[in-house]
Structures are given as structure tokens and as C-alpha cells.
mmCIF file of C-alpha atoms in Angstrom:
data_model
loop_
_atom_site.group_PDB
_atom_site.id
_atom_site.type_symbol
_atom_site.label_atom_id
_atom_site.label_comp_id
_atom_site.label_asym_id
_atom_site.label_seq_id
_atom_site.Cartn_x
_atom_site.Cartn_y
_atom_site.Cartn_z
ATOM 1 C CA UNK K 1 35.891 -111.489 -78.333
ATOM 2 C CA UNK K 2 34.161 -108.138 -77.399
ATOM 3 C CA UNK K 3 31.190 -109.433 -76.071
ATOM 4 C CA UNK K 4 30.671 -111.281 -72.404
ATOM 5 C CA UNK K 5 27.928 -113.387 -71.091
ATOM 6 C CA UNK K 6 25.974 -111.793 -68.532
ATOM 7 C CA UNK K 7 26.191 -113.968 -64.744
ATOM 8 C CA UNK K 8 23.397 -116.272 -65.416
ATOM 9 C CA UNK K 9 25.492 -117.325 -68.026
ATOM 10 C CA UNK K 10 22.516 -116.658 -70.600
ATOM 11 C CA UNK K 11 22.739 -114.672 -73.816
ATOM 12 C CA UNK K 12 26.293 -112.754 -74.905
ATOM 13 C CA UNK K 13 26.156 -108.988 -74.221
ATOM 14 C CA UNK K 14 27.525 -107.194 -76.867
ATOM 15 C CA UNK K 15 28.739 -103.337 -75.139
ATOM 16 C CA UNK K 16 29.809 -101.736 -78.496
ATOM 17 C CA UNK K 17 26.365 -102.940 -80.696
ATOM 18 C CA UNK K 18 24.731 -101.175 -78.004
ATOM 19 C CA UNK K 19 26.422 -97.631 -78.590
ATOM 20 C CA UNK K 20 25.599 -97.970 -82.022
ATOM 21 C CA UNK K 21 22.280 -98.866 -81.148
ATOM 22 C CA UNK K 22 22.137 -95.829 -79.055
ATOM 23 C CA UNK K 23 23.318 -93.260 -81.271
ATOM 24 C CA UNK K 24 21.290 -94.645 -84.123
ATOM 25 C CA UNK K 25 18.399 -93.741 -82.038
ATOM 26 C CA UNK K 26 19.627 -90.281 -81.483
ATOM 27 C CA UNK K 27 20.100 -89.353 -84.872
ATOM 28 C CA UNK K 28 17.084 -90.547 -85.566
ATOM 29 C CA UNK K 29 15.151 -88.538 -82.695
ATOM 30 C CA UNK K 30 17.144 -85.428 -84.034
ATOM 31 C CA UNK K 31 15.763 -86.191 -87.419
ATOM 32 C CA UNK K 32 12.434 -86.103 -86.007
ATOM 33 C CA UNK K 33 12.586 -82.812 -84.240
ATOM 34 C CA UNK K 34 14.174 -81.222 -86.924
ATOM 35 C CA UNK K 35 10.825 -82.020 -89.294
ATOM 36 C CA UNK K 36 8.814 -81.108 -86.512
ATOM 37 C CA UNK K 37 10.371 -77.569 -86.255
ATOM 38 C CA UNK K 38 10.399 -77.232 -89.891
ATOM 39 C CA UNK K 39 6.413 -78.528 -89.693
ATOM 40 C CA UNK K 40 6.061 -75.637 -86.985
ATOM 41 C CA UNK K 41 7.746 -72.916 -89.287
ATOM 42 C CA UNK K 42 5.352 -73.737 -92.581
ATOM 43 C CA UNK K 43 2.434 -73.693 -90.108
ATOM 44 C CA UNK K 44 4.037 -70.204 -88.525
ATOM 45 C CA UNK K 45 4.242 -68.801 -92.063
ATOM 46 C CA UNK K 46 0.805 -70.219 -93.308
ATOM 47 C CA UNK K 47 -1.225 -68.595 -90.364
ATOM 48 C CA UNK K 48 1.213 -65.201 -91.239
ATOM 49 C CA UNK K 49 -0.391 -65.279 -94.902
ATOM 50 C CA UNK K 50 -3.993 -65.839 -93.898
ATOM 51 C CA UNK K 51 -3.907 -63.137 -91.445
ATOM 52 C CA UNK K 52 -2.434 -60.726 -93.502
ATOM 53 C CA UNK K 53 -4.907 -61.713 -96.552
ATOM 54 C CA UNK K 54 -7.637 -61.609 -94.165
ATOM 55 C CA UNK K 55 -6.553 -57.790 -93.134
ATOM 56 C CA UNK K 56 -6.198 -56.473 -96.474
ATOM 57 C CA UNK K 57 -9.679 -57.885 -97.560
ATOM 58 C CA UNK K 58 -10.996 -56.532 -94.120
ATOM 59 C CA UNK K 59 -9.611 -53.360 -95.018
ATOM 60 C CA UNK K 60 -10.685 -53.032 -98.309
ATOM 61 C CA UNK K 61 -14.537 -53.901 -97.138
ATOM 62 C CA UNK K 62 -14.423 -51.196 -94.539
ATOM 63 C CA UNK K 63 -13.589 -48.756 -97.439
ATOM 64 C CA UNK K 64 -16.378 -49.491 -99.818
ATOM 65 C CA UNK K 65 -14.722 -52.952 -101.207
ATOM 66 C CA UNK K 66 -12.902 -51.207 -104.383
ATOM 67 C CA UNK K 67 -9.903 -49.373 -102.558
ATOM 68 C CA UNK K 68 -6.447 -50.968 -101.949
ATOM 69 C CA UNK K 69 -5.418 -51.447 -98.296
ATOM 70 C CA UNK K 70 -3.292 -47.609 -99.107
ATOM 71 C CA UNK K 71 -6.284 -45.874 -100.052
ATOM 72 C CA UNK K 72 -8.078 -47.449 -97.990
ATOM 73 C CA UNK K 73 -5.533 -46.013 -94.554
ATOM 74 C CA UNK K 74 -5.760 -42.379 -96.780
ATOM 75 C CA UNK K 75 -9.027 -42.393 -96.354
ATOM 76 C CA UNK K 76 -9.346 -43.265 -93.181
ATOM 77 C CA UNK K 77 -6.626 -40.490 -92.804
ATOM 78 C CA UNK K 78 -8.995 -37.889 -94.070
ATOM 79 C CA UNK K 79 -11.704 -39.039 -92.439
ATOM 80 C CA UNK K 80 -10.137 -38.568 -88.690
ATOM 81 C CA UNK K 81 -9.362 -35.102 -90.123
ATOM 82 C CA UNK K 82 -13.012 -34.160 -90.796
ATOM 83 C CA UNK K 83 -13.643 -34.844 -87.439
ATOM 84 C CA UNK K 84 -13.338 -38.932 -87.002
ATOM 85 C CA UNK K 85 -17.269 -39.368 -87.602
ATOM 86 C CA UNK K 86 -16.603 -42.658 -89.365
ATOM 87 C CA UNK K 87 -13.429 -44.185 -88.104
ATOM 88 C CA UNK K 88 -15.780 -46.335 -86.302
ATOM 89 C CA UNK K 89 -17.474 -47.268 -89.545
ATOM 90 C CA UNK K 90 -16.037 -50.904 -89.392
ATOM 91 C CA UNK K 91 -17.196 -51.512 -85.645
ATOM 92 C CA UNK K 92 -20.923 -50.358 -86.597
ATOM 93 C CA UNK K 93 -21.413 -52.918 -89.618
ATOM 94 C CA UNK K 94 -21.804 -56.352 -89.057
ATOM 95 C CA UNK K 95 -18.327 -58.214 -90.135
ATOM 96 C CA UNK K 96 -18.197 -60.165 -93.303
ATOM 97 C CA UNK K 97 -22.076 -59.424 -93.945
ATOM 98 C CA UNK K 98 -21.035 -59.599 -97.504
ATOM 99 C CA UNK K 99 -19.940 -63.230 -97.479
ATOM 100 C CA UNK K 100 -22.354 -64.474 -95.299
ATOM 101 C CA UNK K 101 -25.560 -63.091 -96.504
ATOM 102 C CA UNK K 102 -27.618 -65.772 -98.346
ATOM 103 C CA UNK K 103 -29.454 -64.069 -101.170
ATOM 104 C CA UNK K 104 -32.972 -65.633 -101.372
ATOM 105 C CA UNK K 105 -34.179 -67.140 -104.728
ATOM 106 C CA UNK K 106 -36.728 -64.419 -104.879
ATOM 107 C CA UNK K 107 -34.085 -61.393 -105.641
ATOM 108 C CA UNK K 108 -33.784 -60.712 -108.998
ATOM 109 C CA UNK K 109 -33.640 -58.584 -111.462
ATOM 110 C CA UNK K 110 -36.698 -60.016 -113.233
ATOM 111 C CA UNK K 111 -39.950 -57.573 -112.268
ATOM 112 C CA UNK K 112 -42.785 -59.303 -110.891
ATOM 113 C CA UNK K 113 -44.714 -56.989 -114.018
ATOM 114 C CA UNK K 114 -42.559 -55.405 -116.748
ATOM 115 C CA UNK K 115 -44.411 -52.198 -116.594
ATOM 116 C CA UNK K 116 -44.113 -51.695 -112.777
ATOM 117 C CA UNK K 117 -41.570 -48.679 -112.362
ATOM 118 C CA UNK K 118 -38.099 -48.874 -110.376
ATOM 119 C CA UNK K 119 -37.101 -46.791 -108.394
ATOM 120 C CA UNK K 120 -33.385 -45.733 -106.300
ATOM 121 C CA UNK K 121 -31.350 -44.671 -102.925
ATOM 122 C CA UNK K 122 -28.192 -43.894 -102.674
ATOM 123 C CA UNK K 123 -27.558 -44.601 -98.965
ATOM 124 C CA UNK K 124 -24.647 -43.323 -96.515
ATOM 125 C CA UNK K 125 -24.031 -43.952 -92.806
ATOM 126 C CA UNK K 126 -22.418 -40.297 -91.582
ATOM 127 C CA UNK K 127 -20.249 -39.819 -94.517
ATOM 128 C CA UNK K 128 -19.601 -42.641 -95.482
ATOM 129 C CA UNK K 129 -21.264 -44.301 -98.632
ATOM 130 C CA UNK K 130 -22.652 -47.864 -97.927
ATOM 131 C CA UNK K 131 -24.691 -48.657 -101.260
ATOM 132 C CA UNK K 132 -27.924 -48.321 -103.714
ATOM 133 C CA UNK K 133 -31.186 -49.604 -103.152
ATOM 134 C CA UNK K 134 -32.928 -50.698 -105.820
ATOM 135 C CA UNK K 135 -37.470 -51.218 -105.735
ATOM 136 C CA UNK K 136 -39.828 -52.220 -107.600
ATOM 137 C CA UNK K 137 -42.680 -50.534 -107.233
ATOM 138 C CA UNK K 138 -46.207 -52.821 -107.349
ATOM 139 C CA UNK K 139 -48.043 -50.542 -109.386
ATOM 140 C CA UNK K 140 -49.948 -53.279 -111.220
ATOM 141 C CA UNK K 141 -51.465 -54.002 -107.402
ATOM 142 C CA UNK K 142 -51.468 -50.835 -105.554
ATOM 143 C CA UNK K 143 -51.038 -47.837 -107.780
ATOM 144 C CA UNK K 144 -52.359 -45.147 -106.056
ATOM 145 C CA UNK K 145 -49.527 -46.178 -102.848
ATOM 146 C CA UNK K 146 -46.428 -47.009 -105.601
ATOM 147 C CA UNK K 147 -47.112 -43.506 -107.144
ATOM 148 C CA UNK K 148 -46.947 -41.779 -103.479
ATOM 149 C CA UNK K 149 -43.570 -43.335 -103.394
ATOM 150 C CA UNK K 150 -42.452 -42.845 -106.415
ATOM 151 C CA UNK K 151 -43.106 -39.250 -106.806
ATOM 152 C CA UNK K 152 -41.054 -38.707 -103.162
ATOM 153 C CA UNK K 153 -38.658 -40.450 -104.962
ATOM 154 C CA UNK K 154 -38.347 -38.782 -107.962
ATOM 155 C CA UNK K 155 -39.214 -34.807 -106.889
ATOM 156 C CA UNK K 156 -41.747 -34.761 -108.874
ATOM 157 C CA UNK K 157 -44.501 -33.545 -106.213
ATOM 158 C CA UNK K 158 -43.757 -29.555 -105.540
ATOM 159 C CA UNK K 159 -45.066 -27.069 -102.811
ATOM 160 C CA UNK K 160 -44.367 -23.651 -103.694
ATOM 161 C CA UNK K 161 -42.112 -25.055 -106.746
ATOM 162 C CA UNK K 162 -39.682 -26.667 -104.679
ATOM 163 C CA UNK K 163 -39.089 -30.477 -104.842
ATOM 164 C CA UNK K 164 -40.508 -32.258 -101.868
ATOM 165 C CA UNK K 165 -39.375 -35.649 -100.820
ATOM 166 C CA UNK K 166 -37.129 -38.570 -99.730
ATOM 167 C CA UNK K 167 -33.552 -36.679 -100.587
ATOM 168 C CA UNK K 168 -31.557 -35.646 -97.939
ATOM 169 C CA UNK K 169 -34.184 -37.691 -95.374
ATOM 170 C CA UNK K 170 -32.741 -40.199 -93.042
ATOM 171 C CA UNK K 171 -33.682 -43.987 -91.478
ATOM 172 C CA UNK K 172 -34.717 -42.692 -87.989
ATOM 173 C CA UNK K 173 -35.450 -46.144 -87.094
ATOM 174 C CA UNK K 174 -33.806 -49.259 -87.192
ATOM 175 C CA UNK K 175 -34.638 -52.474 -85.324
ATOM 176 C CA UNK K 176 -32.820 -55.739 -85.852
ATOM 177 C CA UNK K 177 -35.026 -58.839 -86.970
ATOM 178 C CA UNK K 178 -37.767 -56.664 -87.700
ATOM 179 C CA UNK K 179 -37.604 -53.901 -90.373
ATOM 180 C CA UNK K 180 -35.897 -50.092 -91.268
ATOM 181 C CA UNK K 181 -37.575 -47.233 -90.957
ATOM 182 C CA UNK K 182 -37.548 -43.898 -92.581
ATOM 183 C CA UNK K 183 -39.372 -41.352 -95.384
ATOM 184 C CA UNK K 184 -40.354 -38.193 -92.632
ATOM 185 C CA UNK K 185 -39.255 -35.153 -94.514
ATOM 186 C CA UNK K 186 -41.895 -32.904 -92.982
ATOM 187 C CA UNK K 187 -40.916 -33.745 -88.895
ATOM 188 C CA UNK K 188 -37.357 -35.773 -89.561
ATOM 189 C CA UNK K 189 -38.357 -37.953 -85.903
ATOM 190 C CA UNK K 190 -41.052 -40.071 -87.424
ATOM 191 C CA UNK K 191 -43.558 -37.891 -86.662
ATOM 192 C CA UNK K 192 -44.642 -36.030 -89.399
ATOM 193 C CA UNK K 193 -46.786 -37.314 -92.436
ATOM 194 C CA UNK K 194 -47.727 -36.019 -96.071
ATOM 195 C CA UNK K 195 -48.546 -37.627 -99.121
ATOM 196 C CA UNK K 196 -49.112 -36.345 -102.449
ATOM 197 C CA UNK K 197 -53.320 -36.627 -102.031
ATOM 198 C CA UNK K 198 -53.218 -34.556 -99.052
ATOM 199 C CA UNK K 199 -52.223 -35.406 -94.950
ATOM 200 C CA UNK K 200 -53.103 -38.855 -95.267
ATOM 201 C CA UNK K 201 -54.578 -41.445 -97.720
ATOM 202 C CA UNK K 202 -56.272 -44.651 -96.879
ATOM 203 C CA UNK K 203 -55.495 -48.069 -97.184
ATOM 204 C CA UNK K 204 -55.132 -49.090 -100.683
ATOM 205 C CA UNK K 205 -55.554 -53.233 -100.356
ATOM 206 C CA UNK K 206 -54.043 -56.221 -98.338
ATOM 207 C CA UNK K 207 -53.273 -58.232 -101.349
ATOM 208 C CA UNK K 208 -49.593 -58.403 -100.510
ATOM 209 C CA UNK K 209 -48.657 -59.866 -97.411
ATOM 210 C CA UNK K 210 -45.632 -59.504 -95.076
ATOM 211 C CA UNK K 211 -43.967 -62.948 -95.820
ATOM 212 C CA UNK K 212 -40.472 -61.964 -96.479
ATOM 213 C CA UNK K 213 -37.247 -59.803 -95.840
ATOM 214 C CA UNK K 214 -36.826 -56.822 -98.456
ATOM 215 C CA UNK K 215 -40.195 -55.827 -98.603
ATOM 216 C CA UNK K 216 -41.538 -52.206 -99.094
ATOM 217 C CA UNK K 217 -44.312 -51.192 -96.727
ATOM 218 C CA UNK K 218 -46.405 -48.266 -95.587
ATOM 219 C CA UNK K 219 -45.630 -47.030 -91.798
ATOM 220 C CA UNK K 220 -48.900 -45.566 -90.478
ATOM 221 C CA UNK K 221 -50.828 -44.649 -87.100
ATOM 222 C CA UNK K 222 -53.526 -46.522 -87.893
ATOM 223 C CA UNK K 223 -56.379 -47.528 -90.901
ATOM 224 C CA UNK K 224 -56.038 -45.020 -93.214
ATOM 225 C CA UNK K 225 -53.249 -42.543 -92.321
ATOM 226 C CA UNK K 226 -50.513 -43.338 -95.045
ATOM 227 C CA UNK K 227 -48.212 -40.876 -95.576
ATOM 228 C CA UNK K 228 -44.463 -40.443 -96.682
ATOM 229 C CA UNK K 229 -43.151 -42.775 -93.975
ATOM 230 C CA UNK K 230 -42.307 -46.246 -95.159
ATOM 231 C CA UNK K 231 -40.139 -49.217 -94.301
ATOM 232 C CA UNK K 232 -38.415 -52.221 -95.509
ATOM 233 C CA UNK K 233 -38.970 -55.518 -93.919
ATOM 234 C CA UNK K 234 -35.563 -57.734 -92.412
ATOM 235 C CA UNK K 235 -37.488 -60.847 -92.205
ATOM 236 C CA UNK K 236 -40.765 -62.274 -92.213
ATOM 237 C CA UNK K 237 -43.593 -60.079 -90.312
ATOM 238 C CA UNK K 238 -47.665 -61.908 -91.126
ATOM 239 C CA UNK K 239 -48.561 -59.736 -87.372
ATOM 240 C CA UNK K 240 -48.596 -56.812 -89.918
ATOM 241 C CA UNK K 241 -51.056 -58.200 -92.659
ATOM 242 C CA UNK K 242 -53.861 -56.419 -93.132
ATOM 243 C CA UNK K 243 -52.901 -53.401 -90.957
ATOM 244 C CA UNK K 244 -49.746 -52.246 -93.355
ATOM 245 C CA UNK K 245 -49.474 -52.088 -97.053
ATOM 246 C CA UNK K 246 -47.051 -53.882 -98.955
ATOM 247 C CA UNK K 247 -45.980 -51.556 -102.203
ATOM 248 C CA UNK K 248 -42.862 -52.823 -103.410
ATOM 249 C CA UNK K 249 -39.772 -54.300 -103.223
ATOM 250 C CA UNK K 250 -35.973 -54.542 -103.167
ATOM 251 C CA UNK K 251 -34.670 -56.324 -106.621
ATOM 252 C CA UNK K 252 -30.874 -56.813 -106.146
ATOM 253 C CA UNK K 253 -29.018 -59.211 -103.838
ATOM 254 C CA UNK K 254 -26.474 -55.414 -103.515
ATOM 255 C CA UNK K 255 -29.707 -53.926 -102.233
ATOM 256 C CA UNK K 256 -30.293 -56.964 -100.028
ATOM 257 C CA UNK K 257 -26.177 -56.628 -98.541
ATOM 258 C CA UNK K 258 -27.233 -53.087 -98.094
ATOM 259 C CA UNK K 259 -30.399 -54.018 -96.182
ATOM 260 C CA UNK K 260 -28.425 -56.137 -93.350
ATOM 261 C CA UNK K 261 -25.582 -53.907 -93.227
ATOM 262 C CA UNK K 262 -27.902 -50.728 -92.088
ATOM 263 C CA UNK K 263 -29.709 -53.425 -90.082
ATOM 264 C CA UNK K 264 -26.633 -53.739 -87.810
ATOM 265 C CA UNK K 265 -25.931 -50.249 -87.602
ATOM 266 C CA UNK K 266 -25.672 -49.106 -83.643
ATOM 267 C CA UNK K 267 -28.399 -48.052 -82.377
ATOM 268 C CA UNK K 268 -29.894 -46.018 -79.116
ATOM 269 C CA UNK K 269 -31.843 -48.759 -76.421
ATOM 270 C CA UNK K 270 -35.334 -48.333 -76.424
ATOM 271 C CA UNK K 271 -35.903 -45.687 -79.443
ATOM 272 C CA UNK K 272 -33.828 -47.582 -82.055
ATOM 273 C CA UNK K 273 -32.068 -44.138 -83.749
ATOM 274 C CA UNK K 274 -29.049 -44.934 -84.922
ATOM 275 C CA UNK K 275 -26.014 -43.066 -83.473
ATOM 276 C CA UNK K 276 -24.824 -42.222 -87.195
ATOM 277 C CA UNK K 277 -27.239 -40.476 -89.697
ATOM 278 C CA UNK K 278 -28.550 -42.748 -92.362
ATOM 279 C CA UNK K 279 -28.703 -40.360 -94.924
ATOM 280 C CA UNK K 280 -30.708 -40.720 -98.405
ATOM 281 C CA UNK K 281 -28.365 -38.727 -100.002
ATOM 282 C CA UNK K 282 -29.619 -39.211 -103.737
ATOM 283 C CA UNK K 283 -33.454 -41.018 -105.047
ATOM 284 C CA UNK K 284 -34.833 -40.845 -108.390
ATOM 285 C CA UNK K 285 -36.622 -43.423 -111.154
ATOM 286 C CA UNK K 286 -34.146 -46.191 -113.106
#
């Protein structure tokens, strides 16, 4: 018999059940680390794939969202050829602003008033083309101010026959949580003012107030100075009711996108320029 009792005389020892016993348990503890490693590999290749899907859809957003990860490195090829102005296009806009931006349930494409008059810019930060703004103009409250606007807009207004207006102007000023700032085609450092009544016009009304993000607005130096200078509101502002006038708004959630991405631009402390031109590079009347 294979087994022996132990000295106490108590229950049989059996040597070779044992072994088994033991290598059982060894093949089994192999088993284990082999699903463990293979666990390890489908987590190794899963990480892999979202990396490499979150590059490509990083890469494409840095080059205006419709260009394949190859156009997108030709461009930025070219780009560091003209000089490298907007290689650094990516680190100036906030990341993902696209996906995380909530679009409020006031955006739409439905005018407050049918007859009130849109109005475009084509915006781009150095060179590089960032998006359309689209306003409607509140010319059922405050037509004398949407007019000012729109004519800027559209080169409409002349001195000495030449168009005079928004195109080609930049956003000198830009402070997060606050609003945008731009419209000085007479100074181009948010000094200079013109409208098409003359210097300055006065205030139209209060009606509208300052109770949202996307909001058109006149910049002034105090009552009654309106100009060309304008800007569009990043969040709510009431400490400007009754000082500023509220003449339109932005009617597309792309024109919202647009809105925070210039919003995050980099900026210089203390006089908020941004370190890359903001350029309106085309306006006009939808």
C-alpha cells in the first residue's frame, strides 16, 4: 500500500495524491496567468486604438475639421514654410471646444423678427481660417444702431468712393468670461470711432439687456459716443445694462463654437491683444 500513517497514528498520508494535487494546482495557476497576459494584451491593443483615433480626430480639428490626418501634416508643412505663424494654432484654441460646448436653447436659426437683416464674418486667427459668424441684426428694436452695423458690414457707407468698414479689421481685444472686442477701422487699437451719422451717435434704447453669451453690443466711452466699435458677449454681463446697447445677435451654434474658440485665443496680460491677428477677412449681408 502506497500510503503510511503519519506517527500519531491518525489519518493515512497518501505521498503520490499529493503530487498530483500539486501539479494540478500548477497547471491551473499557469492557466491563470496565461488569461491574465492575454487580458493585458487586448487592454495594450485597446488603449493603442483609442489613442491613435483620438490623434487623427485631434489632427483633423486642428486643420479646420474636413482634412485627413495627410492633409492635415501638408498643411502644416506649408504653413512652417510661410514662416510657422500657425504651427501653434492647436496650442492657442481651447482643446475639444467643439465637443464640449453646450449650445443654449436660444441659438437658432429662427429670427427673433423675420424682417430683421443677417449679417456675416468670415474669421481667421493669423492665417489660419477658424469659422463664420452669423447676426441678426435687431432692427425691429434699434434700427438706427443695426443699420450702423450693417452698413460696416456690407461696404455700403463710402468716403471718397471707397468702401469703409469691418473687412480686413481685427478683434484687438479679447477677455475670457467677459466678451470680444473689435470693429476700429479708423485707429486699428480701439481707439478710433466713426459711424455712418457722423463721429459718434447717441444711445439708441436699453430695451435689450446683457443676459446672455453671443450677444451683439455697442463699445463706447461713455452716453452717447457709439461708433464702429462693437463686441460680442461670452456670458452673462447685467453691470452693462443701460450703459451699452444690445443690437443683435449670433444665430448658429457654428457661430457660437467660433465664439469660445477666439475666446481662448492667447492673449497679452493686462491689455488682452491677442498674440495672433484676428482678422475679419470677409463681412457682407446673408
Amino acid at each position: 500500500m502506497r500510503g503510511s500513517r503519519d506517527k500519531k497514528g491518525g489519518r493515512k498520508y497518501d505521498r503520490d495524491r499529493s503530487n498530483d494535487d500539486d501539479r494540478d494546482s500548477e497547471v491551473d495557476e499557469n492557466k491563470r496567468e496565461r488569461r491574465k497576459n492575454e487580458g493585458r494584451k487586448r487592454d495594450d491593443n485597446k488603449k493603442w486604438e483609442n489613442k491613435n483615433w483620438e490623434n487623427q480626430n485631434g489632427e483633423e480639428n486642428i486643420n479646420g475639421g474636413g482634412e485627413s490626418q495627410n492633409e492635415g501634416n501638408k498643411s502644416k508643412r506649408c504653413k512652417n514654410k510661410d514662416g510657422g505663424e500657425n504651427k501653434k494654432v492647436d496650442q492657442l484654441i481651447l482643446e475639444e471646444t467643439d465637443e464640449n460646448t453646450v449650445i443654449p436653447y436660444y441659438l437658432s436659426n429662427l429670427l427673433t423678427n423675420g424682417s430683421n437683416p443677417v449679417v456675416f464674418m468670415d474669421i481667421n486667427l493669423g492665417n489660419h481660417f477658424l469659422g463664420k459668424f452669423k447676426f441678426e441684426l435687431f432692427q425691429n428694436i434699434v434700427p438706427k444702431t443695426s443699420e450702423n452695423f450693417r452698413q460696416f458690414c456690407t461696404g455700403e457707407y463710402k468716403i471718397n468712393n471707397l468702401p469703409v468698414g469691418y473687412k480686413n479689421t481685427t478683434f484687438h481685444r479679447v477677455i475670457k468670461e467677459f466678451m470680444i472686442q473689435g470693429g476700429d477701422f479708423v485707429n486699428y487699437n480701439g481707439s478710433g470711432s466713426l459711424s455712418i451719422y457722423g463721429e459718434n451717435f447717441e444711445d439708441e434704447n436699453f430695451d435689450i439687456k446683457h443676459d446672455k453669451e453671443g450677444l451683439l453690443s455697442m463699445a463706447n466711452s461713455g452716453p452717447n459716443t457709439n461708433g464702429c466699435q462693437f463686441f460680442i458677449t461670452t456670458k452673462k454681463c447685467e453691470w452693462l445694462d443701460g450703459k451699452n446697447v444690445v443690437f443683435g445677435r449670433i444665430i448658429d451654434s457654428d457661430s457660437l463654437i467660433l465664439l469660445k474658440k477666439i475666446e481662448n485665443v492667447s492673449v497679452t496680460p493686462y491689455i488682452y491683444k491677442p498674440k495672433i491677428p484676428i482678422n475679419i477677412v470677409e463681412c457682407g449681408e446673408l
